[in-house]
Amino acid sequence: MKKVITAIVALVILALMAWGYAESAAHHGHGDAKVNPKETIFEHLGDTYGWEVPFSHTKKISLPIIAFAKGGGLHCFMSSRVTGGDTWQDGDASFKIPHEGDYKGKLVQVLDDGTEYRPWDFSITKNVLGILIAAALVILMAMSLRKWYKREGMKGPKGFKGMLELVIDFVYTDTIKPIMGKDAPKYGPYLLTAFFFILTMNLLGLIVIFPGGANLTGNLAVTMVLALITFAVTNLTGTKHYWKDIFWPDVPIALKCPVPMMPLIEFLGILTKPLALMVRLFANMLGGHMVVIVLILLIMVFAQMFGTAVGAGTAIISVLLSLFMLVLDTLISFIQAFVFTLLSTIFISMAHIHEEHKALTE
Amino acid sequence: MELFKPEFGLVFWMFLAFACLYFILAKWAWPFIIKSMDERAALIDKGVAYAQEAKSKLDNAKRDADALVADARKQQADILRDAAKMKTEIIEQAKAEAAVEAKKVTDAAQVSIEQSRKESEHQLRQDVGAYALQIAEQVIRRNMSDDKAQRDLVKKLLTEVESSN
């Protein structure tokens, strides 16, 4: 009975909220500012120079901009100088963020002749700050567990630390150790770091307001760095047999002698592995975020097209569906972090084939 | 499509953040955490083995104790039985010894009685002899004077002897 009442109350609140949303969207739509789904989606998924204050679309937390201007010179100033669309004169260089053109939404230097030049941009953008927050959280988590062991010794950690230990045990003892064998202590720290960093970034991305909300792992730059590190570790630590298997695999001579077909395929394999890592994480996280945003945008679009009532109806369905999507994304966050770690583990261990291992597998 | 063009700044910061994170965690966190976890797992395994061993030991001890108790009971019964037997034996022996001793005492008494009888006999004989000699002496002295008187005298003396005895 209690559950039924709770459900009814929740539905009424949801409907009222939906009505409000839809009405404001419909009124909004009557003005000049039409809802532009594509722009909204990419604005939310992309990187910006400030961080939106919770529940406000216009106010932004100002973040530092660091840029090397043309002709030398390091320029540092707060992003609030330029996010409004103004041009900011910093020393002998002037900067602005154009709303259109090749460098739309990016910081550019306005040269004396009026042309736009993209400087070396090391700004602490929303995504950079998000990355730093995620890294700080991971350090905090790991260090809290370390402190527990230092202080409590052999006692089992409870609560959040207990869960953390469970996850570490799952990733390290049950996944990395069986695959890597005696190499596990050497590469375990990298893989665990990657796992927890990705997991934290994924989960932070699901939190709508500051300090979450930055689409970190749904950004190709972030996943590219992660994949490149795995690529580097794999190929820089590869054994002789690993390289022999690539350039002179155990296949009939015809397949590798005049035309090096197999070596070519194997070599392409080296490149596709990190590419797959990069794109898999990127696409999964981006997809999840995009679906949620699209579902919410449907409310505005329908309200604009068919009026408040339809928008309100859509809102209930949209909110429920996006709630479901967010729960699913939480699961995906974990799965994708784990898959990245698992595949990295397999790639690295495959680069450490020794003669005795080969003899066993053949 | 900004999303598909990796920004150099973001790549730089991401790499820097990851490198710092890796060096901090690989130096201070992961090896220590993994070591602690392994140690605890080993400790728990050891504890379980120890507990199992202790339990089996305890079971064995119980069995041993039961056996000991049963053994002790048996011994106690044996001892009690032996004691009872010994008691009767001692009593019997004491009885026999007492009988022997009593016999010895009676024998000694008999011997002393016999001896005193013999002594008194001997005394009697001496006394009788002495009297006889006295009488004979008196008789011999009177003999010379009168036969009748002599006979009377003997008669009188004998009466004397008889009465004195």
Coordinates of C-alpha atoms in Angstrom, one line a residue:
Chain A
M1 CA 0.0 0.0 0.0
K2 CA 2.7 2.3 1.0
K3 CA 4.6 1.6 -2.2
V4 CA 1.5 2.3 -4.3
I5 CA 1.0 5.7 -2.6
T6 CA 4.7 6.5 -3.1
A7 CA 4.5 5.6 -6.8
I8 CA 1.3 7.8 -7.2
V9 CA 2.9 10.8 -5.5
A10 CA 6.1 10.4 -7.6
L11 CA 4.0 10.2 -10.8
V12 CA 2.0 13.3 -9.8
I13 CA 5.3 15.3 -9.1
L14 CA 6.7 14.0 -12.3
A15 CA 3.7 15.1 -14.3
L16 CA 3.7 18.6 -12.7
M17 CA 7.4 18.9 -13.4
A18 CA 6.9 17.7 -16.9
W19 CA 4.1 20.3 -17.4
G20 CA 6.3 23.0 -16.2
Y21 CA 9.1 22.0 -18.5
A22 CA 6.9 21.6 -21.5
E23 CA 5.3 25.0 -20.9
S24 CA 8.5 26.8 -20.5
A25 CA 9.8 25.0 -23.6
A26 CA 6.7 25.9 -25.6
H27 CA 6.9 29.6 -24.5
H28 CA 10.6 29.6 -25.3
G29 CA 9.8 28.3 -28.7
H30 CA 7.4 31.1 -29.5
G31 CA 10.3 33.6 -29.3
D32 CA 13.3 33.7 -31.5
A33 CA 15.3 31.0 -29.7
K34 CA 14.1 27.9 -31.3
V35 CA 15.3 24.6 -29.9
N36 CA 18.2 23.4 -31.9
P37 CA 18.7 19.8 -31.0
K38 CA 22.0 19.2 -32.8
E39 CA 23.7 22.3 -31.3
T40 CA 22.4 21.5 -27.8
I41 CA 23.6 17.9 -28.0
F42 CA 27.1 18.8 -29.1
E43 CA 27.3 21.7 -26.6
H44 CA 26.6 19.3 -23.8
L45 CA 29.0 16.6 -25.1
G46 CA 31.8 18.9 -26.1
D47 CA 34.4 20.8 -24.2
T48 CA 33.9 24.3 -23.0
Y49 CA 36.1 27.0 -21.4
G50 CA 33.8 27.4 -18.4
W51 CA 31.8 25.1 -16.3
E52 CA 28.0 25.7 -16.0
V53 CA 26.9 26.5 -12.5
P54 CA 24.3 23.9 -11.4
F55 CA 20.7 24.7 -12.6
S56 CA 21.8 27.7 -14.6
H57 CA 22.5 27.7 -18.3
T58 CA 24.0 31.2 -18.4
K59 CA 26.2 31.5 -15.3
K60 CA 29.6 29.7 -15.6
I61 CA 32.4 28.9 -13.3
S62 CA 35.4 30.7 -14.7
L63 CA 38.4 28.5 -15.5
P64 CA 42.0 29.5 -16.3
I65 CA 43.0 29.8 -20.0
I66 CA 46.6 29.1 -20.8
A67 CA 47.7 29.8 -24.3
F68 CA 51.0 30.3 -26.2
A69 CA 50.3 33.1 -28.6
K70 CA 51.8 33.4 -32.1
G71 CA 55.1 35.1 -31.9
G72 CA 55.8 33.7 -28.5
G73 CA 54.5 34.7 -25.1
L74 CA 52.5 32.7 -22.5
H75 CA 49.1 34.2 -21.8
C76 CA 47.0 33.2 -18.7
F77 CA 43.6 34.7 -17.9
M78 CA 40.2 33.6 -16.7
S79 CA 37.7 32.2 -19.2
S80 CA 35.0 34.7 -18.1
R81 CA 36.9 37.4 -20.1
V82 CA 36.0 35.6 -23.4
T83 CA 33.1 33.2 -22.9
G84 CA 30.6 36.0 -23.2
G85 CA 31.8 36.5 -26.8
D86 CA 34.0 39.5 -26.1
T87 CA 37.5 40.0 -27.3
W88 CA 40.1 40.1 -24.5
Q89 CA 43.4 42.0 -24.9
D90 CA 46.0 40.2 -22.8
G91 CA 49.3 42.0 -23.1
D92 CA 50.2 42.3 -26.8
A93 CA 47.7 39.6 -28.0
S94 CA 44.0 39.7 -28.2
F95 CA 41.8 36.5 -27.8
K96 CA 38.2 35.6 -28.4
I97 CA 36.0 32.6 -28.9
P98 CA 34.2 32.8 -32.2
H99 CA 30.6 31.5 -32.6
E100 CA 31.2 30.3 -36.1
G101 CA 33.9 29.4 -38.6
D102 CA 36.6 26.8 -38.5
Y103 CA 37.4 27.4 -34.8
K104 CA 33.9 27.6 -33.5
G105 CA 33.8 27.5 -29.7
K106 CA 37.6 27.4 -29.5
L107 CA 39.9 30.0 -28.2
V108 CA 41.6 32.0 -31.1
Q109 CA 44.1 34.8 -31.3
V110 CA 43.0 37.7 -33.4
L111 CA 46.0 38.8 -35.4
D112 CA 46.6 42.4 -36.4
D113 CA 45.2 41.8 -39.9
G114 CA 42.0 40.4 -38.4
T115 CA 42.6 36.8 -39.2
E116 CA 42.0 34.1 -36.6
Y117 CA 44.9 32.0 -35.4
R118 CA 44.5 29.0 -33.1
P119 CA 47.3 29.2 -30.5
W120 CA 48.8 26.3 -28.5
D121 CA 46.0 25.9 -26.1
F122 CA 46.8 24.4 -22.7
S123 CA 43.7 25.8 -21.0
I124 CA 42.1 24.2 -18.0
T125 CA 38.9 23.5 -19.7
K126 CA 35.8 21.8 -18.3
N127 CA 37.2 18.4 -19.5
V128 CA 40.7 19.1 -18.1
L129 CA 39.3 20.0 -14.8
G130 CA 37.1 16.9 -14.9
I131 CA 40.1 14.8 -15.5
L132 CA 42.0 16.4 -12.7
I133 CA 39.0 15.9 -10.4
A134 CA 38.7 12.2 -11.4
A135 CA 42.4 11.7 -10.8
A136 CA 42.2 13.4 -7.4
L137 CA 39.2 11.1 -6.5
V138 CA 41.1 8.0 -7.5
I139 CA 44.1 9.0 -5.4
L140 CA 41.8 9.8 -2.5
M141 CA 40.1 6.4 -2.8
A142 CA 43.4 4.4 -3.1
M143 CA 45.1 6.3 -0.3
S144 CA 42.1 5.9 2.0
L145 CA 42.4 2.1 1.5
R146 CA 46.1 2.3 2.0
K147 CA 45.6 4.2 5.3
W148 CA 43.1 1.6 6.5
Y149 CA 45.6 -1.2 6.0
K150 CA 48.3 0.9 7.6
R151 CA 46.2 1.5 10.7
E152 CA 44.0 -1.6 11.0
G153 CA 46.4 -4.2 9.7
M154 CA 44.7 -7.4 9.1
K155 CA 41.1 -6.2 9.7
G156 CA 38.8 -6.3 6.7
P157 CA 37.7 -2.8 5.5
K158 CA 34.0 -2.0 5.8
G159 CA 31.6 0.1 3.8
F160 CA 33.0 2.0 0.8
K161 CA 36.5 0.8 1.4
G162 CA 35.2 -2.8 1.6
M163 CA 33.5 -2.3 -1.8
L164 CA 36.7 -0.8 -3.2
E165 CA 38.7 -3.8 -2.0
L166 CA 36.2 -6.1 -3.5
V167 CA 36.5 -4.3 -6.9
I168 CA 40.4 -4.4 -6.7
D169 CA 40.2 -8.1 -5.8
F170 CA 37.9 -8.7 -8.7
V171 CA 40.1 -6.8 -11.2
Y172 CA 43.5 -7.8 -9.9
T173 CA 43.2 -11.3 -8.3
D174 CA 40.5 -12.7 -10.6
T175 CA 41.4 -11.0 -13.9
I176 CA 44.9 -9.7 -14.2
K177 CA 46.6 -12.4 -12.2
P178 CA 45.2 -15.4 -14.0
I179 CA 46.0 -13.8 -17.4
M180 CA 49.4 -12.3 -16.7
G181 CA 50.8 -14.9 -14.3
K182 CA 54.1 -13.9 -12.9
D183 CA 54.1 -10.6 -14.8
A184 CA 51.0 -9.5 -12.8
P185 CA 52.9 -7.4 -10.1
K186 CA 54.8 -5.6 -12.9
Y187 CA 51.8 -4.5 -15.0
G188 CA 49.1 -4.7 -12.3
P189 CA 49.6 -1.1 -11.1
Y190 CA 49.1 0.3 -14.6
L191 CA 46.0 -1.8 -15.3
L192 CA 44.5 -1.0 -11.9
T193 CA 45.2 2.7 -12.4
A194 CA 43.6 2.6 -15.9
F195 CA 40.6 0.7 -14.5
F196 CA 39.9 3.1 -11.6
F197 CA 40.6 6.2 -13.6
I198 CA 38.2 5.1 -16.4
L199 CA 35.6 4.0 -14.0
T200 CA 35.7 7.3 -12.1
M201 CA 35.6 9.3 -15.3
N202 CA 32.7 7.3 -16.5
L203 CA 30.7 7.7 -13.3
L204 CA 31.5 11.4 -13.0
G205 CA 30.1 11.9 -16.5
L206 CA 26.8 10.5 -15.4
I207 CA 26.4 13.1 -12.6
V208 CA 24.6 16.0 -14.2
I209 CA 25.9 18.9 -12.2
F210 CA 29.4 20.1 -11.1
P211 CA 31.8 18.3 -10.3
G212 CA 30.3 15.8 -12.7
G213 CA 28.8 16.3 -16.1
A214 CA 31.9 16.6 -18.2
N215 CA 31.8 14.0 -21.0
L216 CA 35.3 12.7 -20.4
T217 CA 35.5 9.1 -21.7
G218 CA 33.1 10.1 -24.4
N219 CA 35.8 12.3 -25.8
L220 CA 38.2 10.9 -28.3
A221 CA 41.3 12.7 -26.9
V222 CA 40.9 11.0 -23.5
T223 CA 40.4 7.5 -24.8
M224 CA 43.2 8.1 -27.4
V225 CA 45.7 8.8 -24.6
L226 CA 44.6 5.7 -22.7
A227 CA 44.8 3.5 -25.8
L228 CA 48.1 4.9 -26.8
I229 CA 49.6 4.1 -23.3
T230 CA 48.4 0.5 -23.6
F231 CA 49.8 0.5 -27.2
A232 CA 53.2 1.8 -25.9
V233 CA 53.3 -0.7 -23.0
T234 CA 52.4 -3.6 -25.3
N235 CA 55.0 -2.9 -28.0
L236 CA 57.8 -1.5 -25.9
T237 CA 57.9 -4.4 -23.5
G238 CA 57.1 -7.1 -26.2
T239 CA 59.5 -10.1 -26.2
K240 CA 61.5 -11.4 -29.1
H241 CA 58.9 -14.1 -29.8
Y242 CA 56.2 -11.5 -30.0
W243 CA 58.0 -9.7 -32.8
K244 CA 58.9 -13.0 -34.5
D245 CA 55.2 -14.0 -34.5
I246 CA 54.4 -10.8 -36.2
F247 CA 57.1 -10.6 -38.9
W248 CA 57.7 -14.3 -39.4
P249 CA 54.6 -16.2 -38.1
D250 CA 54.3 -20.0 -38.2
V251 CA 52.4 -20.2 -41.5
P252 CA 53.2 -21.8 -44.9
I253 CA 56.1 -20.1 -46.6
A254 CA 53.9 -19.0 -49.5
L255 CA 51.9 -16.8 -47.3
K256 CA 54.9 -14.8 -46.1
C257 CA 57.7 -15.1 -48.7
P258 CA 57.4 -13.2 -51.8
V259 CA 54.4 -11.3 -50.7
P260 CA 54.4 -10.7 -47.0
M261 CA 50.7 -11.2 -46.6
M262 CA 50.6 -12.6 -43.0
P263 CA 53.2 -10.2 -41.6
L264 CA 51.2 -7.3 -43.1
I265 CA 48.0 -8.6 -41.4
E266 CA 49.7 -9.1 -38.1
F267 CA 51.3 -5.7 -38.3
L268 CA 47.8 -4.2 -39.0
G269 CA 46.7 -6.1 -35.9
I270 CA 49.1 -4.1 -33.8
L271 CA 47.5 -0.9 -34.9
T272 CA 43.9 -2.0 -34.8
K273 CA 44.1 -3.3 -31.2
P274 CA 44.6 0.2 -29.6
L275 CA 42.2 1.7 -32.2
A276 CA 39.5 -0.8 -31.0
L277 CA 40.2 0.1 -27.4
M278 CA 39.9 3.8 -28.2
V279 CA 36.7 3.6 -30.2
R280 CA 34.9 1.1 -28.0
L281 CA 35.2 3.2 -24.9
F282 CA 34.5 6.4 -26.7
A283 CA 31.5 5.2 -28.6
N284 CA 29.9 3.4 -25.6
M285 CA 30.1 6.4 -23.3
L286 CA 29.2 8.9 -26.0
G287 CA 26.2 6.8 -27.0
G288 CA 24.9 6.6 -23.5
H289 CA 25.2 10.3 -22.9
M290 CA 23.6 11.1 -26.3
V291 CA 20.6 8.9 -25.8
V292 CA 19.8 10.6 -22.4
I293 CA 20.2 14.1 -23.9
V294 CA 18.0 13.2 -26.9
L295 CA 15.3 11.8 -24.7
I296 CA 15.2 15.0 -22.6
L297 CA 15.3 17.1 -25.8
L298 CA 12.3 15.3 -27.1
I299 CA 10.2 17.1 -24.4
M300 CA 11.3 20.5 -25.7
V301 CA 10.9 19.5 -29.4
F302 CA 7.4 18.0 -28.9
A303 CA 6.3 20.8 -26.7
Q304 CA 7.3 23.3 -29.4
M305 CA 5.7 21.3 -32.1
F306 CA 2.4 20.2 -30.6
G307 CA 2.0 22.3 -27.5
T308 CA 2.2 22.0 -23.8
A309 CA 0.0 18.9 -23.2
V310 CA 1.9 16.7 -25.7
G311 CA 5.2 17.9 -24.2
A312 CA 4.0 17.0 -20.7
G313 CA 3.0 13.5 -21.9
T314 CA 6.3 13.1 -23.6
A315 CA 8.1 14.3 -20.4
I316 CA 6.8 11.4 -18.3
I317 CA 8.0 8.8 -20.9
S318 CA 11.2 10.6 -21.5
V319 CA 12.2 11.0 -17.9
L320 CA 11.4 7.4 -17.2
L321 CA 13.3 6.2 -20.2
S322 CA 16.3 8.4 -19.5
L323 CA 16.2 7.2 -15.9
F324 CA 16.4 3.7 -17.2
M325 CA 19.2 4.8 -19.6
L326 CA 21.2 6.3 -16.7
V327 CA 20.9 3.1 -14.7
L328 CA 22.0 1.2 -17.7
D329 CA 24.9 3.7 -18.2
T330 CA 26.0 3.0 -14.6
L331 CA 26.3 -0.6 -15.5
I332 CA 28.0 0.3 -18.8
S333 CA 30.5 2.5 -17.0
F334 CA 31.7 -0.4 -15.0
I335 CA 31.6 -2.9 -17.9
Q336 CA 33.5 -0.6 -20.3
A337 CA 36.2 0.2 -17.6
F338 CA 36.5 -3.5 -17.0
V339 CA 36.6 -4.4 -20.7
F340 CA 39.3 -1.8 -21.4
T341 CA 41.4 -3.2 -18.5
L342 CA 40.7 -6.8 -19.6
L343 CA 41.7 -6.2 -23.2
S344 CA 44.8 -4.2 -22.2
T345 CA 45.7 -7.1 -19.9
I346 CA 45.3 -9.6 -22.8
F347 CA 47.2 -7.4 -25.3
I348 CA 50.1 -6.9 -22.9
S349 CA 50.2 -10.6 -21.9
M350 CA 50.2 -11.6 -25.6
A351 CA 53.3 -9.5 -26.1
H352 CA 55.0 -11.5 -23.4
I353 CA 54.9 -15.0 -25.0
H354 CA 57.9 -17.0 -24.0
E355 CA 59.1 -20.2 -25.7
E356 CA 57.9 -22.5 -23.0
H357 CA 54.4 -20.9 -23.1
K358 CA 54.3 -21.5 -26.8
A359 CA 55.3 -25.1 -26.5
L360 CA 52.5 -25.5 -24.0
T361 CA 49.8 -24.0 -26.2
E362 CA 50.8 -25.7 -29.4
Chain B
M1 CA 32.6 17.7 -35.4
E2 CA 34.7 18.8 -32.5
L3 CA 34.2 15.5 -30.7
F4 CA 36.1 13.5 -33.2
K5 CA 39.1 15.8 -33.4
P6 CA 41.3 15.3 -30.4
E7 CA 42.4 18.6 -28.9
F8 CA 46.1 18.9 -28.3
G9 CA 45.6 20.6 -24.9
L10 CA 43.3 17.9 -23.7
V11 CA 45.6 15.2 -24.8
F12 CA 48.5 16.9 -23.0
W13 CA 46.6 17.3 -19.7
M14 CA 45.2 13.8 -19.9
F15 CA 48.6 12.3 -20.4
L16 CA 50.0 14.4 -17.6
A17 CA 47.2 13.5 -15.2
F18 CA 47.4 9.8 -16.0
A19 CA 51.2 9.8 -15.7
C20 CA 51.0 11.5 -12.3
L21 CA 48.2 9.2 -11.2
Y22 CA 50.2 6.2 -12.3
F23 CA 53.4 7.2 -10.5
I24 CA 51.6 8.1 -7.3
L25 CA 49.5 5.0 -7.2
A26 CA 52.1 2.6 -8.4
K27 CA 54.6 3.8 -5.8
W28 CA 52.3 4.2 -2.8
A29 CA 49.0 2.6 -3.3
W30 CA 48.6 -0.6 -5.4
P31 CA 51.6 -2.7 -4.3
F32 CA 50.8 -2.0 -0.7
I33 CA 47.1 -2.7 -1.1
I34 CA 47.7 -5.9 -3.0
K35 CA 50.3 -7.0 -0.5
S36 CA 48.0 -6.3 2.4
M37 CA 45.1 -8.1 0.6
D38 CA 47.3 -11.1 -0.1
E39 CA 48.6 -11.2 3.4
R40 CA 45.1 -11.1 4.8
A41 CA 44.0 -13.8 2.4
A42 CA 46.9 -16.0 3.5
L43 CA 46.1 -15.2 7.1
I44 CA 42.5 -16.2 6.6
D45 CA 43.5 -19.4 4.9
K46 CA 45.9 -20.2 7.7
G47 CA 43.2 -19.4 10.2
V48 CA 40.7 -21.7 8.6
A49 CA 43.3 -24.5 8.4
Y50 CA 44.2 -23.9 12.0
A51 CA 40.6 -23.9 13.1
Q52 CA 40.0 -27.2 11.3
E53 CA 43.1 -28.7 12.9
A54 CA 42.1 -27.4 16.3
K55 CA 38.6 -28.9 15.9
S56 CA 40.0 -32.3 14.9
K57 CA 42.4 -32.0 17.8
L58 CA 39.6 -31.1 20.2
D59 CA 37.5 -34.1 18.9
N60 CA 40.5 -36.4 19.4
A61 CA 41.0 -35.0 22.9
K62 CA 37.4 -35.6 23.7
R63 CA 37.8 -39.2 22.5
D64 CA 41.0 -39.6 24.5
A65 CA 39.4 -38.1 27.6
D66 CA 36.5 -40.4 27.3
A67 CA 38.8 -43.4 26.9
L68 CA 40.8 -42.2 29.9
V69 CA 37.7 -41.9 32.0
A70 CA 36.5 -45.3 31.0
D71 CA 39.9 -46.7 31.8
A72 CA 39.9 -45.0 35.2
R73 CA 36.5 -46.3 36.0
K74 CA 37.6 -49.8 35.2
Q75 CA 40.7 -49.4 37.3
Q76 CA 38.7 -48.0 40.1
A77 CA 36.4 -51.1 40.0
D78 CA 39.4 -53.4 39.9
I79 CA 40.9 -51.6 42.9
L80 CA 37.7 -51.7 44.8
R81 CA 37.3 -55.4 44.1
D82 CA 41.0 -56.1 45.1
A83 CA 40.5 -54.1 48.2
A84 CA 37.5 -56.1 49.2
K85 CA 39.3 -59.3 48.6
M86 CA 42.3 -58.0 50.5
K87 CA 40.1 -57.0 53.4
T88 CA 38.6 -60.5 53.8
E89 CA 42.1 -62.0 53.3
I90 CA 43.5 -59.8 56.1
I91 CA 40.6 -60.6 58.4
E92 CA 41.1 -64.3 57.7
Q93 CA 44.8 -64.1 58.2
A94 CA 44.3 -62.1 61.5
K95 CA 41.9 -64.7 62.7
A96 CA 44.3 -67.5 61.9
E97 CA 47.2 -65.6 63.5
A98 CA 45.0 -65.0 66.6
A99 CA 44.2 -68.6 66.8
V100 CA 47.8 -69.6 66.5
E101 CA 48.7 -67.0 69.2
A102 CA 46.0 -68.2 71.5
K103 CA 47.1 -71.8 71.0
K104 CA 50.7 -70.7 71.8
V105 CA 49.5 -69.0 75.0
T106 CA 47.5 -72.0 76.1
D107 CA 50.4 -74.3 75.3
A108 CA 52.7 -72.1 77.4
A109 CA 50.2 -72.2 80.2
Q110 CA 49.9 -75.9 80.0
V111 CA 53.7 -76.2 80.1
S112 CA 54.0 -74.0 83.2
I113 CA 51.1 -75.9 84.8
E114 CA 52.8 -79.1 84.1
Q115 CA 56.1 -77.8 85.5
S116 CA 54.5 -76.5 88.6
R117 CA 52.8 -79.9 89.1
K118 CA 56.1 -81.6 88.6
E119 CA 57.7 -79.2 91.0
S120 CA 55.0 -79.7 93.6
E121 CA 55.3 -83.5 93.1
H122 CA 59.0 -83.2 93.7
Q123 CA 58.4 -81.1 96.7
L124 CA 55.8 -83.6 98.0
R125 CA 58.2 -86.4 97.5
Q126 CA 60.9 -84.5 99.4
D127 CA 58.5 -83.6 102.1
V128 CA 57.2 -87.2 102.3
G129 CA 60.8 -88.5 102.4
A130 CA 61.7 -86.1 105.2
Y131 CA 58.6 -87.0 107.2
A132 CA 59.3 -90.7 106.6
L133 CA 62.9 -90.2 107.8
Q134 CA 61.6 -88.3 110.8
I135 CA 59.1 -90.9 111.5
A136 CA 61.6 -93.6 110.9
E137 CA 64.0 -91.9 113.3
Q138 CA 61.4 -91.6 116.0
V139 CA 60.3 -95.2 115.4
I140 CA 63.8 -96.4 115.6
R141 CA 64.3 -94.5 118.8
R142 CA 61.2 -95.9 120.4
N143 CA 61.6 -99.4 118.9
M144 CA 63.9 -100.4 121.7
S145 CA 61.3 -99.9 124.4
D146 CA 57.9 -101.2 123.4
D147 CA 56.4 -102.9 120.4
K148 CA 52.9 -101.7 121.1
A149 CA 54.0 -98.2 121.8
Q150 CA 55.9 -98.3 118.6
R151 CA 52.9 -99.3 116.6
D152 CA 50.9 -96.6 118.2
L153 CA 53.5 -94.1 117.5
V154 CA 53.7 -95.0 113.9
K155 CA 49.9 -94.9 113.7
K156 CA 49.9 -91.4 115.3
L157 CA 52.6 -90.1 113.1
L158 CA 50.9 -91.3 110.0
T159 CA 47.7 -89.6 111.1
E160 CA 49.8 -86.5 111.7
V161 CA 51.2 -86.7 108.2
E162 CA 47.8 -87.3 106.7
S163 CA 46.2 -84.4 108.6
S164 CA 49.1 -82.1 107.7
N165 CA 48.7 -83.0 104.1

